[in-house]
Amino acid sequence: MIIGIDLGTTNSLAAYFNGDRPEIIPNRLGKKLTPSVVSVDEEGNVYVGETARERMSLYPETVAQNFKRSMGTEREYLLSGRKFKPEELSSLVLRALKEDAEAFLGEPVTEAVISVPAYFDDRRRKATRRAGELAGLKVERMISEPTAAAVAYGLYDKTRDTRFLVFDLGGGTFDVSILELYHNILEVRAVAGDNYLGGEDFTEIMAKLFMHKSGLQLQDLNEKEQIRLYRQAEKAKCAISDETEVTMSFLYKEETKEETITYREYEEGCEELLQKIREPVKKSLADAGLKLGDIDDVLLIGGATRLSIVRDFLIRLFRKFPDTKMNPDETVALGAAVQAAMKERREEVKEVILTDVCAFTLGTEIVVEYGEGRLESGRFCPIIERNTVIPASRTERLYTAMDNQDKVRIRVLQGESRFARNNLYLGEIDVKVPKAPKGQEAVDVTYTYDINSLLEVEVKVVSTGTIEKMVIKGEDNQMTDDEIKKRMEELSYLKTQPRDYEENRLVLLRAERTYEETLGERRKKLDHYITAFEAALDKGDHDGILKAREALNDILEEENE
């Protein structure tokens, strides 16, 4: 079975193709969204999702979140004395989704189509692939999130040609993609974005406004208090809308602080973020050679597009109401499931040709000659420019820069800077050339880039016909199959919590967190129900546990309203 997975910054989810349509796979708690949060305790027990998120308030040193923002970097997270790379934490989320899918479907899940932000560079895409492998999944295909969303919207079933913009604002990343549908071809025309912009940034603005009004400083709060503050800021962010105000409360050192924040104040605080959103929109339109009026539809995906402040801004920007007919949290996973069904050659799925673009320019380092024979090294020569439809092949002829030069080194780079040092290094290849005066020997450098992010580099010496080739998979620190297997074994010490235990543990964690956040009679009442639930767990009576858990849940719902 091949499933589709949306590995998100804030939440992740999986989907499969059921008969004639894609469906979300519920997790072990019966919910569609699994928070992308991981916790590891001192005994090596691993918690993923909502349980891990609840542990953050009580044991912040054991929890990691937002690690998707660091995919493809060397950053490490320390959880209970153990170090994890971002792709290793992502693999634990993927493993949980895989296990939940197997339990729901009743069959092994061995392969997945995983979505990635369109603006992920090669290193981040390969880190995502490694995460899948560490989770025990074969990941032959990754699909960009906007393309997956377009497939899920069913736009390829429309009878008319359509040009549309997909606006994807998730918890931690932002993508803008312009796509065009004609006949059964779905072509990506341009992509732009920001890997460090998302809904979490809008939460931070709300938290800062509250602290400014209440006279608090972030350094005044301990780690637990900071987490509680941001939880309340998240609620306030989601509640505020145009022409309204929101009252945010926060328990600080046995005192409840309350402040009212108006929509206008929040809008002013978010002005810089909204300008950051505007720039990729302008860039994608310019790269596609289009104007706003050329766009037929605007599609919203990503949970942060639910925010009133974002939707109000988009209506003003595009001068039209965006298409909101599908759940923005689920759209990408559903599209990935459709792509998985296409990969399985399912008859129920109408075949659509998906074309993508190269999100970043691919080129090489060269020496540039200025007047009077002055040479400047370290310059970047584009070969396949960003937003070129792929698969694509481009050739650039380069000449020797020095007398009697006997070798040409092609350093393969990805990025947009004029200077080679500022772009991402992918690999290099050397070819020998006959010695001659500078400029008399040449090489033809051909880059061929396909939809699976594989780059073939061919260097042909013009005078001799000698050819050297290499395929670059885009990993600075590429792990071999043996290294992946070894790391999977190293991660096997982590003990996944039993499915029937997790729901009880989650309720207790919520109760402990809520107890810390309440005072007086409410705290005494909550303590009574916690004690009753713990007593039922000690007895091991199934019916008694269910009854006590339901009673405790009712109290928690009252306290968290």
PDB file of C-alpha atoms in Angstrom, residues 112-349:
ATOM      1  CA  ALA A 112       4.717   6.856   0.683  1.00  0.00           C
ATOM      2  CA  VAL A 113       4.461   9.956  -1.450  1.00  0.00           C
ATOM      3  CA  ILE A 114       5.584  12.791   0.830  1.00  0.00           C
ATOM      4  CA  SER A 115       4.850  16.441   0.166  1.00  0.00           C
ATOM      5  CA  VAL A 116       7.486  19.147   0.547  1.00  0.00           C
ATOM      6  CA  PRO A 117       7.272  22.937   0.285  1.00  0.00           C
ATOM      7  CA  ALA A 118       7.829  24.051  -3.293  1.00  0.00           C
ATOM      8  CA  TYR A 119      10.591  26.327  -2.077  1.00  0.00           C
ATOM      9  CA  PHE A 120      12.573  23.580  -0.315  1.00  0.00           C
ATOM     10  CA  ASP A 121      16.041  23.406  -1.836  1.00  0.00           C
ATOM     11  CA  ASP A 122      17.761  20.161  -2.723  1.00  0.00           C
ATOM     12  CA  ARG A 123      19.318  19.663   0.699  1.00  0.00           C
ATOM     13  CA  ARG A 124      15.974  19.982   2.489  1.00  0.00           C
ATOM     14  CA  ARG A 125      14.268  17.632   0.023  1.00  0.00           C
ATOM     15  CA  LYS A 126      16.917  14.990   0.528  1.00  0.00           C
ATOM     16  CA  ALA A 127      16.703  15.343   4.306  1.00  0.00           C
ATOM     17  CA  THR A 128      12.965  14.674   3.968  1.00  0.00           C
ATOM     18  CA  ARG A 129      13.705  11.551   1.939  1.00  0.00           C
ATOM     19  CA  ARG A 130      16.145  10.386   4.631  1.00  0.00           C
ATOM     20  CA  ALA A 131      13.453  10.903   7.275  1.00  0.00           C
ATOM     21  CA  GLY A 132      11.154   8.598   5.338  1.00  0.00           C
ATOM     22  CA  GLU A 133      13.845   5.946   5.033  1.00  0.00           C
ATOM     23  CA  LEU A 134      14.592   6.120   8.760  1.00  0.00           C
ATOM     24  CA  ALA A 135      10.863   5.577   9.391  1.00  0.00           C
ATOM     25  CA  GLY A 136      10.938   2.408   7.264  1.00  0.00           C
ATOM     26  CA  LEU A 137       9.236   3.942   4.231  1.00  0.00           C
ATOM     27  CA  LYS A 138      10.295   3.808   0.618  1.00  0.00           C
ATOM     28  CA  VAL A 139      10.012   7.348  -0.722  1.00  0.00           C
ATOM     29  CA  GLU A 140      10.386   7.254  -4.487  1.00  0.00           C
ATOM     30  CA  ARG A 141       8.340  10.372  -5.108  1.00  0.00           C
ATOM     31  CA  MET A 142       8.012  13.693  -3.366  1.00  0.00           C
ATOM     32  CA  ILE A 143       5.398  16.141  -4.564  1.00  0.00           C
ATOM     33  CA  SER A 144       5.432  19.878  -3.977  1.00  0.00           C
ATOM     34  CA  GLU A 145       2.685  21.017  -1.628  1.00  0.00           C
ATOM     35  CA  PRO A 146       1.026  23.447  -4.080  1.00  0.00           C
ATOM     36  CA  THR A 147       0.920  20.801  -6.812  1.00  0.00           C
ATOM     37  CA  ALA A 148      -0.603  18.312  -4.382  1.00  0.00           C
ATOM     38  CA  ALA A 149      -3.180  20.922  -3.393  1.00  0.00           C
ATOM     39  CA  ALA A 150      -4.069  21.558  -7.033  1.00  0.00           C
ATOM     40  CA  VAL A 151      -4.583  17.842  -7.616  1.00  0.00           C
ATOM     41  CA  ALA A 152      -6.758  17.584  -4.500  1.00  0.00           C
ATOM     42  CA  TYR A 153      -8.925  20.470  -5.577  1.00  0.00           C
ATOM     43  CA  GLY A 154      -9.712  18.390  -8.640  1.00  0.00           C
ATOM     44  CA  LEU A 155      -8.809  21.182 -10.988  1.00  0.00           C
ATOM     45  CA  TYR A 156      -7.628  18.724 -13.594  1.00  0.00           C
ATOM     46  CA  ASP A 157     -11.296  17.697 -14.011  1.00  0.00           C
ATOM     47  CA  LYS A 158     -12.318  21.207 -15.087  1.00  0.00           C
ATOM     48  CA  THR A 159     -13.425  21.581 -18.668  1.00  0.00           C
ATOM     49  CA  ARG A 160     -11.816  24.976 -19.184  1.00  0.00           C
ATOM     50  CA  ASP A 161      -8.177  25.930 -19.041  1.00  0.00           C
ATOM     51  CA  THR A 162      -7.345  27.592 -15.743  1.00  0.00           C
ATOM     52  CA  ARG A 163      -4.483  29.690 -14.464  1.00  0.00           C
ATOM     53  CA  PHE A 164      -4.343  29.810 -10.702  1.00  0.00           C
ATOM     54  CA  LEU A 165      -2.189  30.830  -7.774  1.00  0.00           C
ATOM     55  CA  VAL A 166      -1.759  28.494  -4.813  1.00  0.00           C
ATOM     56  CA  PHE A 167      -1.134  30.396  -1.584  1.00  0.00           C
ATOM     57  CA  ASP A 168       0.326  28.018   1.013  1.00  0.00           C
ATOM     58  CA  LEU A 169       0.900  29.444   4.492  1.00  0.00           C
ATOM     59  CA  GLY A 170       1.535  26.720   7.031  1.00  0.00           C
ATOM     60  CA  GLY A 171       2.807  26.786  10.571  1.00  0.00           C
ATOM     61  CA  GLY A 172       6.410  27.458   9.635  1.00  0.00           C
ATOM     62  CA  THR A 173       6.823  27.761   5.856  1.00  0.00           C
ATOM     63  CA  PHE A 174       5.294  29.867   3.096  1.00  0.00           C
ATOM     64  CA  ASP A 175       4.976  29.050  -0.618  1.00  0.00           C
ATOM     65  CA  VAL A 176       3.420  30.804  -3.574  1.00  0.00           C
ATOM     66  CA  SER A 177       3.036  28.811  -6.765  1.00  0.00           C
ATOM     67  CA  ILE A 178       1.460  29.719 -10.069  1.00  0.00           C
ATOM     68  CA  LEU A 179       0.054  26.767 -11.998  1.00  0.00           C
ATOM     69  CA  GLU A 180      -1.688  26.432 -15.324  1.00  0.00           C
ATOM     70  CA  LEU A 181      -4.092  23.713 -16.387  1.00  0.00           C
ATOM     71  CA  TYR A 182      -4.650  22.931 -20.033  1.00  0.00           C
ATOM     72  CA  HIS A 183      -6.174  19.678 -21.257  1.00  0.00           C
ATOM     73  CA  ASN A 184      -4.743  17.077 -18.831  1.00  0.00           C
ATOM     74  CA  ILE A 185      -1.458  18.859 -18.185  1.00  0.00           C
ATOM     75  CA  LEU A 186      -0.942  20.626 -14.853  1.00  0.00           C
ATOM     76  CA  GLU A 187       2.100  22.841 -15.267  1.00  0.00           C
ATOM     77  CA  VAL A 188       3.870  24.785 -12.556  1.00  0.00           C
ATOM     78  CA  ARG A 189       4.808  28.166 -14.001  1.00  0.00           C
ATOM     79  CA  ALA A 190       6.652  29.736 -11.056  1.00  0.00           C
ATOM     80  CA  VAL A 191       7.360  29.259  -7.366  1.00  0.00           C
ATOM     81  CA  ALA A 192       8.563  31.563  -4.627  1.00  0.00           C
ATOM     82  CA  GLY A 193       8.411  31.545  -0.872  1.00  0.00           C
ATOM     83  CA  ASP A 194      10.032  31.804   2.526  1.00  0.00           C
ATOM     84  CA  ASN A 195      11.119  28.767   4.528  1.00  0.00           C
ATOM     85  CA  TYR A 196      11.047  30.809   7.753  1.00  0.00           C
ATOM     86  CA  LEU A 197       7.599  32.391   7.656  1.00  0.00           C
ATOM     87  CA  GLY A 198       4.378  30.859   8.951  1.00  0.00           C
ATOM     88  CA  GLY A 199       1.558  30.868  11.454  1.00  0.00           C
ATOM     89  CA  GLU A 200       3.980  30.584  14.389  1.00  0.00           C
ATOM     90  CA  ASP A 201       5.249  34.076  13.567  1.00  0.00           C
ATOM     91  CA  PHE A 202       1.708  35.490  13.868  1.00  0.00           C
ATOM     92  CA  THR A 203       1.425  33.814  17.279  1.00  0.00           C
ATOM     93  CA  GLU A 204       4.651  35.475  18.360  1.00  0.00           C
ATOM     94  CA  ILE A 205       3.267  38.913  17.422  1.00  0.00           C
ATOM     95  CA  MET A 206       0.229  38.337  19.636  1.00  0.00           C
ATOM     96  CA  ALA A 207       2.461  37.221  22.509  1.00  0.00           C
ATOM     97  CA  LYS A 208       4.658  40.321  22.148  1.00  0.00           C
ATOM     98  CA  LEU A 209       1.615  42.635  22.145  1.00  0.00           C
ATOM     99  CA  PHE A 210       0.370  41.028  25.343  1.00  0.00           C
ATOM    100  CA  MET A 211       3.758  41.316  27.042  1.00  0.00           C
ATOM    101  CA  HIS A 212       4.090  44.965  26.020  1.00  0.00           C
ATOM    102  CA  LYS A 213       0.648  45.853  27.421  1.00  0.00           C
ATOM    103  CA  SER A 214       1.134  43.898  30.643  1.00  0.00           C
ATOM    104  CA  GLY A 215       4.680  45.148  31.250  1.00  0.00           C
ATOM    105  CA  LEU A 216       6.178  41.657  31.123  1.00  0.00           C
ATOM    106  CA  GLN A 217       9.543  40.830  29.601  1.00  0.00           C
ATOM    107  CA  LEU A 218      10.335  37.459  28.049  1.00  0.00           C
ATOM    108  CA  GLN A 219      13.370  37.099  30.314  1.00  0.00           C
ATOM    109  CA  ASP A 220      11.026  37.429  33.315  1.00  0.00           C
ATOM    110  CA  LEU A 221       9.314  34.145  32.394  1.00  0.00           C
ATOM    111  CA  ASN A 222      10.646  30.669  32.966  1.00  0.00           C
ATOM    112  CA  GLU A 223      10.376  28.048  30.230  1.00  0.00           C
ATOM    113  CA  LYS A 224       7.034  26.673  31.414  1.00  0.00           C
ATOM    114  CA  GLU A 225       5.546  30.159  31.668  1.00  0.00           C
ATOM    115  CA  GLN A 226       6.725  31.010  28.146  1.00  0.00           C
ATOM    116  CA  ILE A 227       5.021  27.907  26.802  1.00  0.00           C
ATOM    117  CA  ARG A 228       1.774  28.805  28.610  1.00  0.00           C
ATOM    118  CA  LEU A 229       1.973  32.355  27.274  1.00  0.00           C
ATOM    119  CA  TYR A 230       2.348  31.186  23.681  1.00  0.00           C
ATOM    120  CA  ARG A 231      -0.539  28.743  24.095  1.00  0.00           C
ATOM    121  CA  GLN A 232      -2.800  31.602  25.152  1.00  0.00           C
ATOM    122  CA  ALA A 233      -1.432  33.767  22.325  1.00  0.00           C
ATOM    123  CA  GLU A 234      -2.310  31.020  19.845  1.00  0.00           C
ATOM    124  CA  LYS A 235      -5.911  30.978  21.100  1.00  0.00           C
ATOM    125  CA  ALA A 236      -6.150  34.765  20.904  1.00  0.00           C
ATOM    126  CA  LYS A 237      -4.675  34.803  17.393  1.00  0.00           C
ATOM    127  CA  CYS A 238      -7.318  32.373  16.153  1.00  0.00           C
ATOM    128  CA  ALA A 239     -10.160  34.209  17.903  1.00  0.00           C
ATOM    129  CA  ILE A 240      -9.515  37.768  16.770  1.00  0.00           C
ATOM    130  CA  SER A 241     -11.216  39.027  13.600  1.00  0.00           C
ATOM    131  CA  ASP A 242     -11.973  42.302  11.852  1.00  0.00           C
ATOM    132  CA  GLU A 243     -13.830  44.896  13.961  1.00  0.00           C
ATOM    133  CA  THR A 244     -13.383  42.835  17.106  1.00  0.00           C
ATOM    134  CA  GLU A 245     -11.049  42.681  20.046  1.00  0.00           C
ATOM    135  CA  VAL A 246      -9.806  39.758  22.090  1.00  0.00           C
ATOM    136  CA  THR A 247      -9.092  39.457  25.803  1.00  0.00           C
ATOM    137  CA  MET A 248      -6.033  37.368  26.550  1.00  0.00           C
ATOM    138  CA  SER A 249      -5.380  36.069  30.049  1.00  0.00           C
ATOM    139  CA  PHE A 250      -2.230  34.549  31.486  1.00  0.00           C
ATOM    140  CA  LEU A 251      -1.411  33.123  34.920  1.00  0.00           C
ATOM    141  CA  TYR A 252       1.858  34.667  36.099  1.00  0.00           C
ATOM    142  CA  LYS A 253       3.227  33.890  39.556  1.00  0.00           C
ATOM    143  CA  GLU A 254      -0.182  33.139  41.094  1.00  0.00           C
ATOM    144  CA  GLU A 255      -1.704  36.246  39.478  1.00  0.00           C
ATOM    145  CA  THR A 256      -3.992  36.256  36.445  1.00  0.00           C
ATOM    146  CA  LYS A 257      -3.038  39.028  34.051  1.00  0.00           C
ATOM    147  CA  GLU A 258      -5.590  40.102  31.432  1.00  0.00           C
ATOM    148  CA  GLU A 259      -5.166  42.458  28.488  1.00  0.00           C
ATOM    149  CA  THR A 260      -7.478  43.421  25.621  1.00  0.00           C
ATOM    150  CA  ILE A 261      -5.950  43.570  22.150  1.00  0.00           C
ATOM    151  CA  THR A 262      -7.834  45.162  19.271  1.00  0.00           C
ATOM    152  CA  TYR A 263      -7.789  43.963  15.697  1.00  0.00           C
ATOM    153  CA  ARG A 264      -6.207  47.246  14.629  1.00  0.00           C
ATOM    154  CA  GLU A 265      -3.363  46.840  17.127  1.00  0.00           C
ATOM    155  CA  TYR A 266      -2.776  43.295  15.955  1.00  0.00           C
ATOM    156  CA  GLU A 267      -2.865  44.330  12.284  1.00  0.00           C
ATOM    157  CA  GLU A 268      -0.248  47.018  12.915  1.00  0.00           C
ATOM    158  CA  GLY A 269       1.921  44.502  14.757  1.00  0.00           C
ATOM    159  CA  CYS A 270       1.705  42.080  11.817  1.00  0.00           C
ATOM    160  CA  GLU A 271       2.469  44.695   9.120  1.00  0.00           C
ATOM    161  CA  GLU A 272       6.041  43.481   8.624  1.00  0.00           C
ATOM    162  CA  LEU A 273       4.885  39.868   8.257  1.00  0.00           C
ATOM    163  CA  LEU A 274       2.227  40.863   5.735  1.00  0.00           C
ATOM    164  CA  GLN A 275       4.853  42.693   3.687  1.00  0.00           C
ATOM    165  CA  LYS A 276       6.976  39.537   3.728  1.00  0.00           C
ATOM    166  CA  ILE A 277       3.977  37.709   2.254  1.00  0.00           C
ATOM    167  CA  ARG A 278       3.591  40.283  -0.511  1.00  0.00           C
ATOM    168  CA  GLU A 279       7.147  39.912  -1.854  1.00  0.00           C
ATOM    169  CA  PRO A 280       7.005  36.225  -2.933  1.00  0.00           C
ATOM    170  CA  VAL A 281       3.627  36.891  -4.581  1.00  0.00           C
ATOM    171  CA  LYS A 282       5.172  39.685  -6.655  1.00  0.00           C
ATOM    172  CA  LYS A 283       8.246  37.572  -7.426  1.00  0.00           C
ATOM    173  CA  SER A 284       6.250  34.555  -8.641  1.00  0.00           C
ATOM    174  CA  LEU A 285       4.075  36.710 -10.884  1.00  0.00           C
ATOM    175  CA  ALA A 286       7.134  38.442 -12.348  1.00  0.00           C
ATOM    176  CA  ASP A 287       8.888  35.117 -13.004  1.00  0.00           C
ATOM    177  CA  ALA A 288       5.760  33.785 -14.733  1.00  0.00           C
ATOM    178  CA  GLY A 289       5.385  36.982 -16.756  1.00  0.00           C
ATOM    179  CA  LEU A 290       1.872  37.566 -15.413  1.00  0.00           C
ATOM    180  CA  LYS A 291      -0.174  40.237 -13.664  1.00  0.00           C
ATOM    181  CA  LEU A 292      -2.657  39.775 -10.829  1.00  0.00           C
ATOM    182  CA  GLY A 293      -5.501  40.174 -13.322  1.00  0.00           C
ATOM    183  CA  ASP A 294      -4.253  37.135 -15.261  1.00  0.00           C
ATOM    184  CA  ILE A 295      -4.999  34.824 -12.309  1.00  0.00           C
ATOM    185  CA  ASP A 296      -8.357  33.024 -12.560  1.00  0.00           C
ATOM    186  CA  ASP A 297      -8.430  31.480  -9.078  1.00  0.00           C
ATOM    187  CA  VAL A 298      -6.558  31.842  -5.791  1.00  0.00           C
ATOM    188  CA  LEU A 299      -6.416  28.652  -3.713  1.00  0.00           C
ATOM    189  CA  LEU A 300      -5.654  28.701   0.008  1.00  0.00           C
ATOM    190  CA  ILE A 301      -3.843  25.875   1.761  1.00  0.00           C
ATOM    191  CA  GLY A 302      -2.125  25.640   5.119  1.00  0.00           C
ATOM    192  CA  GLY A 303      -3.753  26.186   8.504  1.00  0.00           C
ATOM    193  CA  ALA A 304      -2.553  29.775   8.830  1.00  0.00           C
ATOM    194  CA  THR A 305      -4.756  30.813   5.878  1.00  0.00           C
ATOM    195  CA  ARG A 306      -7.720  30.456   8.272  1.00  0.00           C
ATOM    196  CA  LEU A 307      -6.571  33.562  10.151  1.00  0.00           C
ATOM    197  CA  SER A 308      -8.803  36.572   9.594  1.00  0.00           C
ATOM    198  CA  ILE A 309      -5.830  38.894   9.321  1.00  0.00           C
ATOM    199  CA  VAL A 310      -4.366  36.772   6.501  1.00  0.00           C
ATOM    200  CA  ARG A 311      -7.635  36.416   4.591  1.00  0.00           C
ATOM    201  CA  ASP A 312      -8.431  40.122   4.868  1.00  0.00           C
ATOM    202  CA  PHE A 313      -4.973  40.919   3.515  1.00  0.00           C
ATOM    203  CA  LEU A 314      -5.355  38.480   0.607  1.00  0.00           C
ATOM    204  CA  ILE A 315      -8.750  39.865  -0.408  1.00  0.00           C
ATOM    205  CA  ARG A 316      -7.211  43.345  -0.579  1.00  0.00           C
ATOM    206  CA  LEU A 317      -4.133  42.058  -2.401  1.00  0.00           C
ATOM    207  CA  PHE A 318      -5.884  39.950  -5.057  1.00  0.00           C
ATOM    208  CA  ARG A 319      -9.097  42.004  -5.238  1.00  0.00           C
ATOM    209  CA  LYS A 320     -11.127  38.805  -5.202  1.00  0.00           C
ATOM    210  CA  PHE A 321     -12.312  36.197  -2.737  1.00  0.00           C
ATOM    211  CA  PRO A 322     -10.050  33.146  -2.607  1.00  0.00           C
ATOM    212  CA  ASP A 323     -11.379  29.624  -3.162  1.00  0.00           C
ATOM    213  CA  THR A 324     -11.950  28.040   0.261  1.00  0.00           C
ATOM    214  CA  LYS A 325     -14.078  25.023  -0.630  1.00  0.00           C
ATOM    215  CA  MET A 326     -11.643  22.507   0.888  1.00  0.00           C
ATOM    216  CA  ASN A 327     -10.145  22.166   4.352  1.00  0.00           C
ATOM    217  CA  PRO A 328      -6.742  23.917   4.104  1.00  0.00           C
ATOM    218  CA  ASP A 329      -5.240  21.563   6.691  1.00  0.00           C
ATOM    219  CA  GLU A 330      -6.125  18.439   4.713  1.00  0.00           C
ATOM    220  CA  THR A 331      -5.751  19.454   1.066  1.00  0.00           C
ATOM    221  CA  VAL A 332      -2.065  18.593   0.620  1.00  0.00           C
ATOM    222  CA  ALA A 333      -2.363  15.121   2.171  1.00  0.00           C
ATOM    223  CA  LEU A 334      -5.366  14.339  -0.034  1.00  0.00           C
ATOM    224  CA  GLY A 335      -3.430  15.422  -3.122  1.00  0.00           C
ATOM    225  CA  ALA A 336      -0.455  13.288  -2.103  1.00  0.00           C
ATOM    226  CA  ALA A 337      -2.845  10.324  -1.792  1.00  0.00           C
ATOM    227  CA  VAL A 338      -4.115  10.947  -5.326  1.00  0.00           C
ATOM    228  CA  GLN A 339      -0.507  11.024  -6.530  1.00  0.00           C
ATOM    229  CA  ALA A 340       0.094   7.722  -4.700  1.00  0.00           C
ATOM    230  CA  ALA A 341      -2.912   6.230  -6.503  1.00  0.00           C
ATOM    231  CA  MET A 342      -1.503   7.449  -9.825  1.00  0.00           C
ATOM    232  CA  LYS A 343       1.787   5.783  -8.957  1.00  0.00           C
ATOM    233  CA  GLU A 344      -0.103   2.539  -8.333  1.00  0.00           C
ATOM    234  CA  ARG A 345      -1.801   2.965 -11.737  1.00  0.00           C
ATOM    235  CA  ARG A 346      -5.222   2.876 -10.144  1.00  0.00           C
ATOM    236  CA  GLU A 347      -7.941   2.833 -12.791  1.00  0.00           C
ATOM    237  CA  GLU A 348     -10.191   5.108 -10.718  1.00  0.00           C
ATOM    238  CA  VAL A 349      -7.747   7.989 -11.003  1.00  0.00           C
TER     239      VAL A 349
END
